[in-house]
Short mmCIF file of C-alpha atoms and ligand atoms in Angstrom, two decimals:
data_model
loop_
_atom_site.label_atom_id
_atom_site.label_comp_id
_atom_site.label_asym_id
_atom_site.label_seq_id
_atom_site.Cartn_x
_atom_site.Cartn_y
_atom_site.Cartn_z
CA MET C 1 121.44 109.51 99.36
CA THR C 2 120.26 111.06 102.71
CA GLU C 3 121.85 111.33 105.98
CA ASN C 4 124.97 109.84 104.20
CA LYS C 5 123.10 106.13 103.94
CA PRO C 6 122.98 105.03 100.16
CA ASN C 7 119.69 104.54 98.74
CA LEU C 8 118.05 101.45 98.42
CA MET C 9 114.99 100.42 96.82
CA SER C 10 112.52 97.36 96.83
CA GLY C 11 108.86 96.64 96.76
CA MET C 12 106.23 93.83 96.83
CA ARG C 13 103.50 93.24 94.45
CA PRO C 14 100.33 93.35 96.65
CA THR C 15 98.02 90.57 96.43
CA GLY C 16 96.77 90.26 100.00
CA PRO C 17 98.03 89.69 103.48
CA LEU C 18 101.78 88.53 103.93
CA HIS C 19 102.65 84.99 105.03
CA LEU C 20 105.82 83.64 106.86
CA GLY C 21 107.83 82.87 103.42
CA ASN C 22 107.41 86.73 102.64
CA LEU C 23 108.77 87.27 106.38
CA LEU C 24 111.89 85.33 106.37
CA GLY C 25 112.60 85.67 102.65
CA ALA C 26 112.33 89.65 102.38
CA LEU C 27 110.85 91.35 105.07
CA SER C 28 113.09 90.68 108.04
CA ASN C 29 116.01 91.56 105.80
CA TRP C 30 114.37 94.54 105.02
CA VAL C 31 113.67 95.44 108.77
CA ASN C 32 117.58 95.26 109.33
CA LEU C 33 118.72 97.06 106.16
CA GLN C 34 117.00 100.08 107.54
CA ASP C 35 120.06 101.39 109.62
CA GLU C 36 122.73 100.99 106.99
CA TYR C 37 120.56 102.02 103.86
CA TYR C 38 117.98 105.18 103.11
CA CYS C 39 115.18 102.48 102.16
CA HIS C 40 112.31 103.15 99.73
CA PHE C 41 109.66 100.21 100.20
CA MET C 42 107.07 100.46 97.50
CA LEU C 43 103.84 98.98 96.99
CA ALA C 44 103.70 97.91 93.45
CA GLU C 45 100.16 98.46 92.54
CA TRP C 46 100.90 98.94 88.84
CA HIS C 47 102.63 95.58 88.86
CA SER C 48 99.55 94.04 90.74
CA LEU C 49 97.56 95.64 87.85
CA MET C 50 99.50 93.83 85.32
CA SER C 51 97.98 90.40 86.19
CA GLU C 52 94.73 91.56 87.71
CA TYR C 53 93.64 94.24 85.06
CA GLN C 54 90.48 92.38 84.86
CA ASN C 55 89.64 92.35 88.14
CA PRO C 56 91.31 95.26 89.72
CA ASP C 57 88.86 95.95 92.60
CA ARG C 58 91.06 94.32 95.42
CA VAL C 59 94.58 95.96 94.34
CA ARG C 60 94.10 98.58 96.96
CA GLU C 61 92.68 96.41 99.34
CA TYR C 62 95.69 94.30 99.26
CA SER C 63 98.13 97.22 99.48
CA HIS C 64 96.76 98.38 102.55
CA GLU C 65 97.05 94.62 104.03
CA VAL C 66 100.94 94.67 102.88
CA ALA C 67 101.20 97.89 104.54
CA LEU C 68 99.88 96.61 107.69
CA ASP C 69 102.16 93.73 107.63
CA TRP C 70 105.18 95.67 106.83
CA LEU C 71 104.67 98.13 109.65
CA ALA C 72 103.73 95.41 112.20
CA ALA C 73 107.12 93.59 111.22
CA GLY C 74 109.07 96.72 111.65
CA ILE C 75 109.47 98.76 108.77
CA ASP C 76 109.60 102.08 110.29
CA PRO C 77 108.27 105.31 108.40
CA GLU C 78 110.84 107.35 110.29
CA LYS C 79 113.89 105.86 108.82
CA SER C 80 112.17 104.48 105.44
CA VAL C 81 109.98 105.93 102.68
CA ILE C 82 106.89 103.78 102.44
CA TYR C 83 104.62 104.56 99.31
CA ARG C 84 102.35 103.28 96.79
CA GLN C 85 103.67 103.19 93.14
CA THR C 86 100.70 104.37 91.73
CA ASP C 87 100.93 107.70 93.83
CA VAL C 88 104.46 108.43 91.81
CA PRO C 89 103.33 109.42 88.53
CA GLU C 90 107.38 110.08 87.77
CA ILE C 91 107.70 106.15 87.63
CA PRO C 92 105.53 105.57 84.44
CA GLU C 93 107.05 108.78 82.62
CA LEU C 94 110.42 107.34 83.33
CA THR C 95 109.39 103.89 81.96
CA LEU C 96 108.03 105.42 78.78
CA ILE C 97 111.71 106.68 78.36
CA PHE C 98 113.51 103.34 79.18
CA ALA C 99 110.95 101.78 77.06
CA ASN C 100 112.88 102.77 73.90
CA LEU C 101 116.04 101.45 75.15
CA VAL C 102 115.29 97.77 75.44
CA THR C 103 114.39 95.48 72.47
CA LEU C 104 111.50 92.89 72.50
CA GLY C 105 113.61 90.11 72.10
CA ARG C 106 115.59 91.02 75.09
CA LEU C 107 112.26 91.12 77.22
CA GLU C 108 111.08 87.82 75.68
CA ARG C 109 114.26 86.18 76.71
CA ILE C 110 114.05 86.83 80.75
CA PRO C 111 113.68 83.76 82.05
CA THR C 112 110.87 84.77 84.74
CA TYR C 113 108.49 86.08 82.06
CA LYS C 114 108.41 82.29 80.64
CA GLU C 115 107.80 81.29 83.78
CA ALA C 116 105.32 83.69 84.88
CA MET C 117 103.24 82.89 81.53
CA ARG C 118 103.25 79.11 82.34
CA GLU C 119 102.19 79.67 86.06
CA LEU C 120 99.64 82.29 85.23
CA LYS C 121 97.96 80.21 82.45
CA THR C 122 94.80 80.96 83.79
CA LYS C 123 95.02 84.68 83.03
CA GLU C 124 95.42 86.56 79.90
CA ILE C 125 98.68 88.23 80.20
CA SER C 126 100.43 88.02 76.98
CA THR C 127 100.18 91.78 76.88
CA TYR C 128 102.49 94.56 75.94
CA GLY C 129 102.46 95.50 79.44
CA PHE C 130 103.39 92.37 81.04
CA LEU C 131 106.14 91.75 78.87
CA GLY C 132 107.42 95.32 79.87
CA TYR C 133 107.33 94.81 83.53
CA PRO C 134 111.23 94.34 84.00
CA VAL C 135 111.16 97.97 82.33
CA LEU C 136 108.78 99.04 84.69
CA GLN C 137 110.98 97.74 87.39
CA ALA C 138 113.71 99.48 86.15
CA ALA C 139 112.05 102.87 86.50
CA ASP C 140 110.92 101.83 90.04
CA ILE C 141 114.62 101.54 91.22
CA LEU C 142 116.52 104.03 89.14
CA ILE C 143 113.77 106.64 89.72
CA PHE C 144 115.27 107.02 93.16
CA ARG C 145 118.69 106.50 91.97
CA ALA C 146 118.97 103.65 94.09
CA GLU C 147 122.59 101.93 94.65
CA ALA C 148 121.45 98.90 96.23
CA VAL C 149 118.35 96.47 95.42
CA PRO C 150 118.09 93.37 97.96
CA VAL C 151 116.73 90.65 95.53
CA GLY C 152 116.02 87.22 95.62
CA GLU C 153 118.16 84.96 93.19
CA ASP C 154 115.13 84.72 90.53
CA GLN C 155 115.14 88.54 90.33
CA ASP C 156 118.74 88.66 89.30
CA PHE C 157 117.45 88.87 85.52
CA HIS C 158 115.61 92.05 86.26
CA LEU C 159 118.42 93.72 88.14
CA GLU C 160 120.73 92.84 85.36
CA LEU C 161 118.36 94.73 82.79
CA THR C 162 117.91 97.53 85.22
CA ARG C 163 121.92 98.04 84.96
CA GLU C 164 121.78 97.43 81.27
CA ILE C 165 119.10 100.42 80.90
CA ALA C 166 121.14 102.42 83.15
CA ARG C 167 124.19 102.17 81.03
CA ARG C 168 122.35 102.66 77.61
CA PHE C 169 120.70 105.65 79.04
CA ASN C 170 124.36 106.84 80.19
CA THR C 171 125.87 105.87 77.13
CA LEU C 172 123.36 107.95 74.86
CA TYR C 173 122.57 110.98 76.87
CA GLY C 174 125.36 111.42 79.38
CA ARG C 175 126.00 109.94 82.97
CA THR C 176 122.73 110.37 84.76
CA LEU C 177 121.93 107.14 86.36
CA PRO C 178 123.65 104.97 88.67
CA GLU C 179 124.21 100.89 88.33
CA PRO C 180 122.55 99.36 91.27
CA GLU C 181 124.20 96.71 93.12
CA THR C 182 122.76 93.38 93.78
CA LEU C 183 122.19 92.78 97.56
CA HIS C 184 122.37 88.95 98.03
CA THR C 185 121.55 88.29 101.59
CA THR C 186 120.95 85.05 103.49
CA THR C 187 117.60 84.34 103.77
CA ALA C 188 115.83 81.19 104.82
CA ARG C 189 113.87 79.19 102.28
CA ILE C 190 110.41 78.02 103.84
CA HIS C 191 108.11 75.36 102.54
CA GLY C 192 104.38 75.62 102.56
CA THR C 193 102.12 72.60 103.77
CA ASP C 194 102.63 70.82 100.40
CA ARG C 195 106.57 71.06 100.87
CA ARG C 196 106.43 73.30 97.85
CA LYS C 197 107.89 76.88 98.37
CA MET C 198 105.54 78.91 100.46
CA SER C 199 103.45 81.05 98.29
CA LYS C 200 99.90 82.19 98.34
CA SER C 201 99.06 80.74 94.67
CA TYR C 202 99.90 77.57 95.87
CA GLY C 203 97.54 78.01 98.93
CA ASN C 204 100.07 76.63 101.64
CA CYS C 205 100.79 79.33 103.72
CA ILE C 206 100.78 80.48 107.19
CA TYR C 207 99.80 84.12 107.47
CA LEU C 208 101.72 86.59 109.90
CA LYS C 209 97.90 88.03 111.02
CA SER C 210 97.05 84.45 112.18
CA ASP C 211 96.21 83.47 115.32
CA GLN C 212 97.07 79.96 117.17
CA LYS C 213 93.81 78.61 116.07
CA GLU C 214 94.02 79.61 112.58
CA ILE C 215 97.75 78.37 112.10
CA GLU C 216 96.85 75.40 113.87
CA LYS C 217 94.31 74.48 111.07
CA VAL C 218 96.84 74.97 108.29
CA VAL C 219 99.60 73.01 110.17
CA LEU C 220 97.45 70.12 110.44
CA THR C 221 97.21 69.88 106.81
CA ALA C 222 100.82 69.66 106.39
CA ILE C 223 102.59 66.83 104.50
CA THR C 224 104.81 64.91 107.14
CA ASP C 225 106.88 61.71 106.75
CA GLU C 226 104.56 59.47 104.18
CA LYS C 227 105.98 56.60 105.64
CA ARG C 228 105.03 57.03 109.15
CA VAL C 229 101.48 55.55 109.08
CA LYS C 230 101.00 54.72 112.67
CA LYS C 231 102.13 56.52 115.83
CA SER C 232 104.49 53.59 116.81
CA ASP C 233 106.18 53.88 113.52
CA PRO C 234 109.33 55.92 114.02
CA GLY C 235 109.35 59.23 112.13
CA ARG C 236 112.34 60.69 109.57
CA PRO C 237 112.04 64.47 110.86
CA ASP C 238 114.45 65.41 108.24
CA VAL C 239 111.81 64.70 105.42
CA CYS C 240 108.97 66.40 107.43
CA VAL C 241 107.73 69.93 106.75
CA VAL C 242 106.61 70.60 110.22
CA TYR C 243 110.39 69.83 111.64
CA ALA C 244 111.71 72.15 109.39
CA TRP C 245 109.41 74.65 110.77
CA TRP C 246 110.29 73.77 114.36
CA LYS C 247 113.71 74.75 113.52
CA LEU C 248 112.72 77.81 112.04
CA PHE C 249 110.19 79.12 114.78
CA GLU C 250 111.23 77.47 117.88
CA SER C 251 114.11 79.17 119.85
CA ASP C 252 115.10 76.76 122.27
CA GLU C 253 117.42 74.16 120.82
CA GLY C 254 116.71 71.68 123.48
CA ARG C 255 112.84 71.70 122.44
CA ILE C 256 114.17 71.03 118.93
CA LYS C 257 116.18 68.17 120.03
CA ASP C 258 112.97 66.82 122.22
CA VAL C 259 111.04 66.96 118.84
CA HIS C 260 113.85 64.72 116.93
CA ASP C 261 113.74 62.14 119.84
CA TRP C 262 110.06 62.10 120.08
CA CYS C 263 109.53 61.80 116.24
CA THR C 264 112.43 59.29 115.53
CA GLY C 265 111.34 57.35 118.99
CA ALA C 266 107.84 57.20 117.98
CA LYS C 267 106.96 58.57 121.40
CA LYS C 268 104.30 60.94 119.87
CA GLY C 269 102.12 61.10 117.15
CA CYS C 270 102.09 63.60 114.18
CA VAL C 271 98.50 65.43 115.40
CA GLU C 272 100.18 66.23 118.74
CA CYS C 273 103.39 67.31 117.26
CA LYS C 274 101.78 69.68 114.92
CA LYS C 275 99.45 71.26 117.58
CA LEU C 276 102.64 71.84 119.78
CA CYS C 277 104.42 73.34 116.55
CA SER C 278 101.47 75.68 116.06
CA ALA C 279 101.78 77.03 119.60
CA SER C 280 105.55 77.83 118.89
CA ILE C 281 104.98 79.50 115.56
CA ALA C 282 102.01 81.34 117.21
CA MET C 283 104.64 82.21 119.53
CA PHE C 284 106.86 83.64 116.84
CA VAL C 285 104.12 85.62 115.35
CA PHE C 286 102.73 87.29 118.22
CA PRO C 287 104.51 90.51 118.39
CA ILE C 288 103.72 90.91 114.87
CA ARG C 289 100.14 90.21 115.13
CA GLU C 290 99.66 92.03 118.19
CA LYS C 291 101.48 95.18 116.33
CA ARG C 292 99.21 94.70 113.34
CA LYS C 293 96.23 94.96 115.56
CA GLU C 294 97.03 98.39 116.54
CA PHE C 295 97.40 99.61 112.92
CA GLU C 296 94.36 97.76 112.13
CA ALA C 297 92.34 99.85 114.73
CA HIS C 298 93.95 103.06 113.31
CA PRO C 299 93.59 102.74 108.94
CA GLU C 300 93.78 106.56 108.96
CA ARG C 301 97.36 106.20 110.51
CA VAL C 302 98.59 103.81 107.88
CA GLU C 303 97.01 106.22 105.13
CA GLU C 304 99.11 108.94 106.96
CA ILE C 305 102.19 107.29 106.55
CA LEU C 306 101.69 106.42 102.83
CA VAL C 307 100.92 109.82 101.98
CA GLU C 308 103.89 111.18 103.78
CA GLY C 309 105.71 108.40 101.94
CA SER C 310 104.57 109.24 98.69
CA ARG C 311 105.30 112.71 99.39
CA LYS C 312 108.97 112.22 100.13
CA ALA C 313 109.31 109.54 97.17
CA ARG C 314 107.53 112.29 94.57
CA LYS C 315 110.17 115.06 95.66
CA GLU C 316 113.09 112.46 95.09
CA ALA C 317 111.60 111.38 92.12
CA ALA C 318 110.78 115.14 90.62
CA GLU C 319 114.73 115.76 90.93
CA THR C 320 115.67 112.45 88.98
CA MET C 321 113.12 113.52 86.18
CA ALA C 322 114.46 116.89 85.81
CA ALA C 323 118.04 115.34 85.56
CA VAL C 324 116.55 112.89 82.94
CA ARG C 325 114.65 115.49 81.20
CA GLU C 326 117.63 117.54 80.85
CA ALA C 327 119.88 114.85 79.67
CA ILE C 328 117.57 113.78 76.70
CA LYS C 329 116.89 117.57 76.11
CA LEU C 330 113.08 117.43 76.68
CA GLY C 331 113.70 119.38 79.92
S1 LIG B 1 106.36 63.65 114.72
FE1 LIG B 1 106.28 65.45 114.00
S2 LIG B 1 108.36 65.87 113.06
FE2 LIG B 1 107.86 63.91 112.98
S3 LIG B 1 106.96 63.27 111.05
FE3 LIG B 1 105.41 63.72 112.67
S4 LIG B 1 104.98 66.02 112.46
FE4 LIG B 1 107.12 65.54 111.43
#
């Protein structure tokens, strides 16, 4: 805890630049949490390596891209600790200790593990490392003795495991670690061009760094109302991905009503509607894109922020490890 604010920890696996789904699903929320919590935001490079170990050469580059998007969206290094997981060696050290406190069966039963195995079929991830990634995640959180962790619903299982590990540790060695609370916040779910959840692995994303032309190129591929074949066919905005984007990114309520009217009244075609929607999205991401450009022009500044973040993170992590080692009588 610092400045009387409770510790909060969260992170992202760097897989390249961030998209609108990342912004609305997590990042905007993080920006708001910075006033209430002492936030630790981690670039989870070890987690990336677990699926990319055969081709790790782009992990660091992706990390830089994610850092650019974080800073551009309003993650403030004056308020929060921003760091690379690989710069804090205390995290894998704690993982090693935690590995003794979880059974293989418990890890195999975590639903997201089975899901990931299905989704990443093309990668050889039936490894010891990948099975253990929730243990690494527990160390990511507990190394800062975080009291709060903002998570999506699908991460609930991992946080439950983190609490179990903390409880087991405290029972065996004496009370040392907190049991972090899940911070459920309302976030918008955003569809990609194909109506599935917006996700890099589906290739259906609009990126925060895109300009209007790039956004338009993506938006033009979006699924609309399949029953609307000709411009003269009335549309059903409620089944259309583009209308969902209008509602999320257009600030003028009257304009959203206009879209509904021109769609149901067959007054505009989908191509025109998509182009107008692209302009609205471009306006929404404009401040982020502009700020990102400033950081892009000064990569050394971004590096300084990460080095300073890692320094702060290591200081806290070393304190936790001292307490942990003392508890297990290996201090
Ligand atoms: S007019 Fe716009 S809202 Fe209606 S179906 Fe076409 S793209 Fe979607």
